Each structure stands twice: as structure tokens, then as C-alpha cells.
Tab-separated table of C-alpha atoms and ligand atoms in Angstrom:
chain	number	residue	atom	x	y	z
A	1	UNK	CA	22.582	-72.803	0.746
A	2	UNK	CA	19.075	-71.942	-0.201
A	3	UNK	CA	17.895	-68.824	-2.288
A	4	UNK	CA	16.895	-66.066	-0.379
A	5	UNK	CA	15.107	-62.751	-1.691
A	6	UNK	CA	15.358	-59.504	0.080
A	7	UNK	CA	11.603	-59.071	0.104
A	8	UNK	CA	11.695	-62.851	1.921
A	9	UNK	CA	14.352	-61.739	4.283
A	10	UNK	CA	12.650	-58.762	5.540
A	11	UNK	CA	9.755	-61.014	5.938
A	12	UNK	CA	11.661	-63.107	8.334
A	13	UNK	CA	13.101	-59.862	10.126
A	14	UNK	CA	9.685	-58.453	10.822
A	15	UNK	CA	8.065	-61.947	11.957
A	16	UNK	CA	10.980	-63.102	14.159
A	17	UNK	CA	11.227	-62.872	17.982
A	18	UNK	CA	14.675	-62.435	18.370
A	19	UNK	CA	17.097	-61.649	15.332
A	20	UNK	CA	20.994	-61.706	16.218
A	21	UNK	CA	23.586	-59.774	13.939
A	22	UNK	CA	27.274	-60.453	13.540
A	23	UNK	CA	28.949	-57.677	11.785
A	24	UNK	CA	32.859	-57.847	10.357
A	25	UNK	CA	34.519	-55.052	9.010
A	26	UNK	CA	32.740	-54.949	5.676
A	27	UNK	CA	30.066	-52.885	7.220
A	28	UNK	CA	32.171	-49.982	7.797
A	29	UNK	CA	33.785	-49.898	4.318
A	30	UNK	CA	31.011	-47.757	3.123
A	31	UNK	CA	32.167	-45.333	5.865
A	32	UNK	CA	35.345	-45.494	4.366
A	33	UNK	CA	37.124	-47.916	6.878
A	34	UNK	CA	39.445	-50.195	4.940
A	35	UNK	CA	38.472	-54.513	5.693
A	36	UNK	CA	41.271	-56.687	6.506
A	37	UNK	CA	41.013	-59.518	3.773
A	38	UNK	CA	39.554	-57.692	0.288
A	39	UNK	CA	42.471	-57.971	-2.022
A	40	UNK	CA	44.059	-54.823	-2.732
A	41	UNK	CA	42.663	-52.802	-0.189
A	42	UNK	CA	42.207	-54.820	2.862
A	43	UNK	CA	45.097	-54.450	5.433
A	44	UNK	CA	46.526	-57.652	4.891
A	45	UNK	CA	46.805	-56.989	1.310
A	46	UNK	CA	49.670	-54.479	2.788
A	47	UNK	CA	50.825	-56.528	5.863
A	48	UNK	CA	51.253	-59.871	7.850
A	49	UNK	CA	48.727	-60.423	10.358
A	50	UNK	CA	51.440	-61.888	12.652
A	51	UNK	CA	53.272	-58.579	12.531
A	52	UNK	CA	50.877	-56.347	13.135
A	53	UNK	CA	48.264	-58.158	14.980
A	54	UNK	CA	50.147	-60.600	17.366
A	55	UNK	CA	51.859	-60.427	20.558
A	56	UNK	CA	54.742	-61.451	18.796
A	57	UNK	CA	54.740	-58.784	16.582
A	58	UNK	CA	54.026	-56.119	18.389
A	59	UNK	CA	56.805	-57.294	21.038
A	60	UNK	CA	59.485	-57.869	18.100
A	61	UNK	CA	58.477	-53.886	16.649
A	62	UNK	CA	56.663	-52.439	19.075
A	63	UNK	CA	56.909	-48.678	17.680
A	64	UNK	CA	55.945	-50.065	13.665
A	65	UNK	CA	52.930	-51.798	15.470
A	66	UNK	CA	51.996	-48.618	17.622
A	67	UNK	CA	52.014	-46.309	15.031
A	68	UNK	CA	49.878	-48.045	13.173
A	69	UNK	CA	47.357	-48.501	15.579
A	70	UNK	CA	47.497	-44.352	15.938
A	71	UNK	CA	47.502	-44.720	12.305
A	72	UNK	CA	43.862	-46.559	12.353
A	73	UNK	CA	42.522	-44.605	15.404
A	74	UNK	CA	43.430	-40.788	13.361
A	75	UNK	CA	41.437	-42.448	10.175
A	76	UNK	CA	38.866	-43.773	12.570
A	77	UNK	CA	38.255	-39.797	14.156
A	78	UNK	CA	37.502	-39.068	10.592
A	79	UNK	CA	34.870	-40.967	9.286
A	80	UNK	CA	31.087	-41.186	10.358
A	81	UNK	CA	29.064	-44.418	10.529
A	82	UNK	CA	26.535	-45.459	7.658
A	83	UNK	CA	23.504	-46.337	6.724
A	84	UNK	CA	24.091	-49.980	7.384
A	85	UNK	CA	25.197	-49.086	11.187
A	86	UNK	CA	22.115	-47.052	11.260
A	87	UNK	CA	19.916	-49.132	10.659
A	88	UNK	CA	20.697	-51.073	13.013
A	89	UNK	CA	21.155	-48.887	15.459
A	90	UNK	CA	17.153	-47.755	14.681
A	91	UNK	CA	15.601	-51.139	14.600
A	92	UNK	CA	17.099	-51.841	18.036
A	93	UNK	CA	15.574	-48.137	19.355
A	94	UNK	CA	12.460	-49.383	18.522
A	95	UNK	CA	12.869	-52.662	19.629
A	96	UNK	CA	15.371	-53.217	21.927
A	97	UNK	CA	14.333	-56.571	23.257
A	98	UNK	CA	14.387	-58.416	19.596
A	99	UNK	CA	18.247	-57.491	18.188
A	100	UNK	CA	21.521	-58.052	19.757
A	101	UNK	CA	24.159	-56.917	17.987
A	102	UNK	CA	27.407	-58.525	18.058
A	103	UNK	CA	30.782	-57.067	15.869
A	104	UNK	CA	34.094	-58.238	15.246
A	105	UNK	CA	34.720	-54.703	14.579
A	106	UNK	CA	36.912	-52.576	16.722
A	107	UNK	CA	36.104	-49.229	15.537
A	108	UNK	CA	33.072	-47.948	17.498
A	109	UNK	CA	31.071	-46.984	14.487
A	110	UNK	CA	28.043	-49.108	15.776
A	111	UNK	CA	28.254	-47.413	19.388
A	112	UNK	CA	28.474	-43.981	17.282
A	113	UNK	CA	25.426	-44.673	15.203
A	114	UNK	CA	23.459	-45.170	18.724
A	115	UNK	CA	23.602	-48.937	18.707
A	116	UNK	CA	23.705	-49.601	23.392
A	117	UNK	CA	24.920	-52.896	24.259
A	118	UNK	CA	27.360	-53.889	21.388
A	119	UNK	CA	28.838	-57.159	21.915
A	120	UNK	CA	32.580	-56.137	20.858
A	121	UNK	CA	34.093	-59.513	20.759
A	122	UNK	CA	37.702	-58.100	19.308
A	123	UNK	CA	38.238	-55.241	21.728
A	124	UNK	CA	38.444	-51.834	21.231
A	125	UNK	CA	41.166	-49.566	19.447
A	126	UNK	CA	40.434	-46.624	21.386
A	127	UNK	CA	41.408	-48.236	24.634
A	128	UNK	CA	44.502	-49.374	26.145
A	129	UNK	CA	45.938	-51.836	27.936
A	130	UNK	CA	49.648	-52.819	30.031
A	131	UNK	CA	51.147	-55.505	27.599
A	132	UNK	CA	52.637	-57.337	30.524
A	133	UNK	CA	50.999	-57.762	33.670
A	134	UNK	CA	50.841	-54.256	35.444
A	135	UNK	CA	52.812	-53.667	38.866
A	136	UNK	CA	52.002	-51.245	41.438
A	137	UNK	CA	54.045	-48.278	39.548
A	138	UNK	CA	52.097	-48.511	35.996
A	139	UNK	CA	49.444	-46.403	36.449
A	140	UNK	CA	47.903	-45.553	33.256
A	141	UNK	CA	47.475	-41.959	33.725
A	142	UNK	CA	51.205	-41.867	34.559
A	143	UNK	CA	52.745	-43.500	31.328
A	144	UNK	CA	55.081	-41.604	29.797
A	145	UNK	CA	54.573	-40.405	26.205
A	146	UNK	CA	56.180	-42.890	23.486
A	147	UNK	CA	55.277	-45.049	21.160
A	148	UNK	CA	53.874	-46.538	22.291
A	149	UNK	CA	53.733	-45.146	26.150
A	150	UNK	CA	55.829	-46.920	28.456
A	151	UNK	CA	55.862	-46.828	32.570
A	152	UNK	CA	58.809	-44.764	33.441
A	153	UNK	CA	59.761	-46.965	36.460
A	154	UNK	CA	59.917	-50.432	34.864
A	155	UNK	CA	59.329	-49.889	31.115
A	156	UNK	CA	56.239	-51.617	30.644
A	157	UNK	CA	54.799	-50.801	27.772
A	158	UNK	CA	50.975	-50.011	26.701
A	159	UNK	CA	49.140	-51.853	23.637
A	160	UNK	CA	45.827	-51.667	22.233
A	161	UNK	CA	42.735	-52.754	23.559
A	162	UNK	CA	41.870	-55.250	21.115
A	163	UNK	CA	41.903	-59.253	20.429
A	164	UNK	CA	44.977	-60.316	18.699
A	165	UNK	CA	45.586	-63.697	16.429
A	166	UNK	CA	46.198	-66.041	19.552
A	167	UNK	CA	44.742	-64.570	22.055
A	168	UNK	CA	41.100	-65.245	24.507
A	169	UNK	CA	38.155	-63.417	23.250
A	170	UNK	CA	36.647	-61.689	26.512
A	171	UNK	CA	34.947	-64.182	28.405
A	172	UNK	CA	31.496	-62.828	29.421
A	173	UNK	CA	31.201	-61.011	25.758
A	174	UNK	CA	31.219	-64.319	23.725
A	175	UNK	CA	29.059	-65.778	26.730
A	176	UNK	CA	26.388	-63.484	26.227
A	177	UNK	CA	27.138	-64.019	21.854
A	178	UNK	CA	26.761	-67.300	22.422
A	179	UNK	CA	24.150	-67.434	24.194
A	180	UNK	CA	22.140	-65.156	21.420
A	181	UNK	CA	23.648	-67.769	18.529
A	182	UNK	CA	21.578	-70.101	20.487
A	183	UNK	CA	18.417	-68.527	21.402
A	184	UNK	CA	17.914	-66.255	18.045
A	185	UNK	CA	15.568	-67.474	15.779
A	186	UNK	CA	17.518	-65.596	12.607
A	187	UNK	CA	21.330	-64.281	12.326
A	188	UNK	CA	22.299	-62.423	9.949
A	189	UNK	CA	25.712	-62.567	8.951
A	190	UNK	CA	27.046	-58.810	7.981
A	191	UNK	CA	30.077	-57.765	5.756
A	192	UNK	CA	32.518	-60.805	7.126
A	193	UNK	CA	34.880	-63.111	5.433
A	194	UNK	CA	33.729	-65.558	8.122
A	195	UNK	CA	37.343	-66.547	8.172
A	196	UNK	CA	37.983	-65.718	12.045
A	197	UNK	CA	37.086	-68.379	14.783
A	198	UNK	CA	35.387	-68.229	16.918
A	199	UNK	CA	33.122	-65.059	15.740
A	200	UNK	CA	32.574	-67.183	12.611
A	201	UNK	CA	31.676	-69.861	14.308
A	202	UNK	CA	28.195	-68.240	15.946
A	203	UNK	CA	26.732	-68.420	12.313
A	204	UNK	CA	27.089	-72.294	12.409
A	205	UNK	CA	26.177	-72.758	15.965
A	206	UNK	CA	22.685	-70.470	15.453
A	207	UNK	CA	21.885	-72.656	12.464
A	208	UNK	CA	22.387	-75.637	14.453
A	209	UNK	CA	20.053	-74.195	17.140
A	210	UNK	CA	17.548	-73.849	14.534
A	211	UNK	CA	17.689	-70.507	13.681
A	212	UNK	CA	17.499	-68.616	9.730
A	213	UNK	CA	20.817	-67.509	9.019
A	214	UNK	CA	21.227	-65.109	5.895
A	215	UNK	CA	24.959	-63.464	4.505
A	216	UNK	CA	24.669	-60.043	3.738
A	217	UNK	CA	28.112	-59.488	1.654
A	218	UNK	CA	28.901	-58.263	-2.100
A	219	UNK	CA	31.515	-61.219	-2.639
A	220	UNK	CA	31.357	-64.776	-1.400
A	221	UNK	CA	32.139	-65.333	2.023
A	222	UNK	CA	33.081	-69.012	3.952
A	223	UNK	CA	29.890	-69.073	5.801
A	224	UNK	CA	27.732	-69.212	2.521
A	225	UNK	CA	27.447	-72.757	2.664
A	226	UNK	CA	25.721	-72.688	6.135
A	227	UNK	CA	23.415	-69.703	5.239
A	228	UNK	CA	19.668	-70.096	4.206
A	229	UNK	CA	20.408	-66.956	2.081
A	230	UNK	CA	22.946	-65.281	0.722
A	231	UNK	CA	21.984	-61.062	-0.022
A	232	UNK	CA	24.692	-59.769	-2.608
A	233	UNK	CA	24.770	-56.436	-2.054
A	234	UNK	CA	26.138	-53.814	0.450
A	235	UNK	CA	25.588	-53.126	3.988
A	236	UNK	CA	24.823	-49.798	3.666
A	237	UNK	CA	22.288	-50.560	0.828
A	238	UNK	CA	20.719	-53.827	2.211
A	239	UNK	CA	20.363	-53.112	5.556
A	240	UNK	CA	17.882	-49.649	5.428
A	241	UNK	CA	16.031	-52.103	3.027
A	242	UNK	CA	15.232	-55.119	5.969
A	243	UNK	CA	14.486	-52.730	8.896
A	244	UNK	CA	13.533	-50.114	7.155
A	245	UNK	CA	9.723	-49.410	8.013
A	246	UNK	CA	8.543	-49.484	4.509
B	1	APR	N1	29.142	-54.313	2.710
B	1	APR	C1	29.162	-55.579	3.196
B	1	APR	N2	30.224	-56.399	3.124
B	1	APR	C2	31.332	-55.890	2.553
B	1	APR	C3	31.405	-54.587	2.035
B	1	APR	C4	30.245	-53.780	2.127
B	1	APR	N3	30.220	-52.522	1.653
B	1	APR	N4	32.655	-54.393	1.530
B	1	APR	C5	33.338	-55.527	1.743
B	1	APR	N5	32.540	-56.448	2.358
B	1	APR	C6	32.870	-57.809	2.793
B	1	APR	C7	33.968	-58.473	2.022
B	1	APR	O1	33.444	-59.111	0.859
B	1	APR	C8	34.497	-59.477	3.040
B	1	APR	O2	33.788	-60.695	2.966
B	1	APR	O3	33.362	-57.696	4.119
B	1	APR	C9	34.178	-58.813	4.385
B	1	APR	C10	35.404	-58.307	5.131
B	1	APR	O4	36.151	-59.429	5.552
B	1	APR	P1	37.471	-59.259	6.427
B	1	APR	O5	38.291	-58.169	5.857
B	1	APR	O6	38.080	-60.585	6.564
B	1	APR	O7	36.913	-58.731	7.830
B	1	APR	P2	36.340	-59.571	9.028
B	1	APR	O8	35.605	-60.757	8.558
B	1	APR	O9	35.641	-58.610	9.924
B	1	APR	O10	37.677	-60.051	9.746
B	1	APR	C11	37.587	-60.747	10.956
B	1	APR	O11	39.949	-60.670	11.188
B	1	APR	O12	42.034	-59.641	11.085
B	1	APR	C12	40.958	-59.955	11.866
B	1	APR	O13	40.529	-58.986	13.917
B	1	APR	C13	40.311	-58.785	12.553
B	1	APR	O14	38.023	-58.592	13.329
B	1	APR	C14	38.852	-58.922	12.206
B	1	APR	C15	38.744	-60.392	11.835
């Protein structure tokens, strides 16, 4: 890793053709969303990934995993996306050919700051989906309050919409992140542990394309050592700072 200075990074951000951003959950922790992997406060500080975000899991306790997922969704209905997501969300209004933005993050704070065409490469929370392959009578509309829901004619039961340890990233959405990894000419690298493959892998593959890739993260992260830059500081502080106007 190189030094990088926030007055050289928002160099690069203004001269470049096409920047790509991969956000984690550290850019909603300003909004007060807690991150999965801080100690003390991240979620797995407070539980095991493989209960709570594996098919396993959730089929061994489906209720404990359910209500947490309400859990996250209620907290998520009452909080408001930052300055960081704003950002963002403005640069790409401007220009909308020269940023795609791609997120780990399942919360919809991005979409909610205005941000069109989010790659969401870990799902949604707010949706839902059949955990076992739906038959004619489990229609969603039709599943019977629980928790979670269930069909009332076979029992299948609903789970959340989003990636769990294990399990296929949507196809056509890591496509098209791929496809920016390769073709970006900088990638920033926002408020992740970079400990989740393949989302952490796009850093490595856009430097090995060629491209400027700079961390923005208060504490050291594993993709560091491929950055040109590291920015210590927070989302919500760094980001107005690159694509803000001034
Ligand atoms: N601004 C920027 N970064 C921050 C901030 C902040 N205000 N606060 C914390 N961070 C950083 C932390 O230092 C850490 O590196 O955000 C990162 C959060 O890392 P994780 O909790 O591991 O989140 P993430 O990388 O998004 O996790 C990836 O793991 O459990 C799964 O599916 C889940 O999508 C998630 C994936």
C-alpha cells in the first residue's frame, strides 16, 4: 500500500472516467446501523454467523432467526441515511454515467438517499422469499401470520431476502459488479472489513485491471494491502469531502 492524501484522492475522483464504489456496513454506522464484525458492537460480537445467517440456522431455530430479522428491519424503519450515502447518491445525480455503486449492505439506506441502480449483492431485508422451493399453494400474499409466516397448506415457511454464509450471490448483480471491477479506472473501498468473498474480492480484481483502489475505513481493514490508499476516517466525514463540489 501506497500513501494516499484526501486532497490526492479527490483529485483522482474528479479526473477519472468511471469510479466504482463497494460499500459494507460501515457506511451506515453513522446512521446508527450496527456493522457485523467491530468488536463489541458488531452483530457477531453478540452471535454466530452460522446461527443467524445460514440456512442451517435459520432451519434449526427458525422463530430466534425470524425475529431477529424483524428485529433489524424495526431498527432499520428508524434511522435515516447519512452524509456518506449522500454523497454518493449526489455525485451519481450529476453524473450518472461515471459511478456505479455496488453494497454488501442489505438495508436500503443507499436507495433511500436517492442512489438508482444499486448493485445489492447480499439481498434485501425488506423482502421475502419461500425457504424451500414454492408449490402451487404458497402464494405469498396468502401466508399465514407467524414467525416467521408459513403456507397454511404445506407449511413452508418464508425467510429473508438476503445472501446467507453458503449461499450464490445473484447472478446478473455480481455480473454487472464485475464487470465495473474491471472496467473502472478507481474503486473505492467503503466502510468494509473486506472479510466476505466474493464482494471483497472486486477490490483485488479492479486493481488487477488497472484501476486506483483507495480504503475509506477508521480501522484497518484486509484489503489495505491491495489499496493505493488507505483514508482513515469516516464515511460520513470523508465522503462529502471527495465529491463534494468544493
Ligand atoms: N465509516 C466507515 N467505515 C466504518 C465506520 C464508519 N463510520 N464504522 C465502522 N467502519 C468499518 C469497520 O472498521 C469495519 O472495517 O466498517 C467495517 C465493517 O465491517 P463488517 O462489520 O465486517 O461489515 P461488512 O464488511 O459489510 O461485512 C460483509 O458480512 O456478515 C456478512 O452479510 C454480511 O454483508 C455483510 C458481510
Amino acid at each position: 500500500m501506497e500513501g494516499a492524501s484526501l486532497d490526492a484522492v479527490k483529485a483522482w475522483v474528479q479526473q477519472t472516467r468511471h469510479i466504482a464504489v463497494l460499500t459494507g456496513a460501515g457506511i451506515s454506522a453513522e446512521s446508527g446501523v450496527p456493522t457485523f464484525r467491530d468488536a463489541q458492537t458488531g452483530y457477531w460480537a453478540q452471535f454466530r454467523p452460522e446461527d443467524m445467517a445460514t440456512e442451517a440456522g435459520f432451519r434449526a431455530l427458525p422463530q430466534r432467526v425470524w425475529d431477529w430479522y424483524q428485529y433489524r428491519r424495526d431498527l432499520l424503519t428508524g434511522v435515516a441515511p447519512n452524509a456518506g450515502h449522500q454523497a454518493l447518491a449526489v455525485f451519481a445525480q450529476q453524473y450518472p454515467d461515471r459511478l456505479t455503486l455496488i453494497t454488501q449492505n442489505v438495508d436500503g439506506l443507499h436507495q433511500r438517499a436517492g442512489s438508482v441502480g444499486v448493485l445489492c449483492l447480499h439481498g434485501d431485508i425488506f423482502e421475502n422469499r419461500w425457504l424451500d422451493a414454492p408449490r402451487n399453494c404458497c402464494h405469498i400474499d396468502h401466508a399465514v401470520a407467524g414467525h416467521p409466516p408459513y403456507c397454511d397448506r404445506c407449511g413452508n415457511l418464508l425467510r429473508p431476502g438476503v445472501v446467507w454464509f453458503g449461499e450464490a450471490l445473484p447472478f446478473a448483480t455480481l455480473e454487472a459488479a464485475q464487470h465495473a471491477a474491471h472496467t473502472c479506472d478507481l474503486m473505492l473501498v467503503v466502510g468494509t472489513a473486506g472479510a466476505v468473498y466474493p464482494a471483497a474480492g472486486l477490490a483485488h480484481q479492479a486493481r488487477a485491471a488497472g484501476a486506483r483502489v483507495v480504503v475509506v475505513n477508521p480501522a484497518p481493514s484486509e484489503l489495505d494491502g491491495t489499496a493505493h490508499g488507505v483514508l482513515h476516517g469516516t464515511a460520513a466525514e470523508v465522503l462529502p469531502q471527495l465529491f463534494g463540489a468544493g
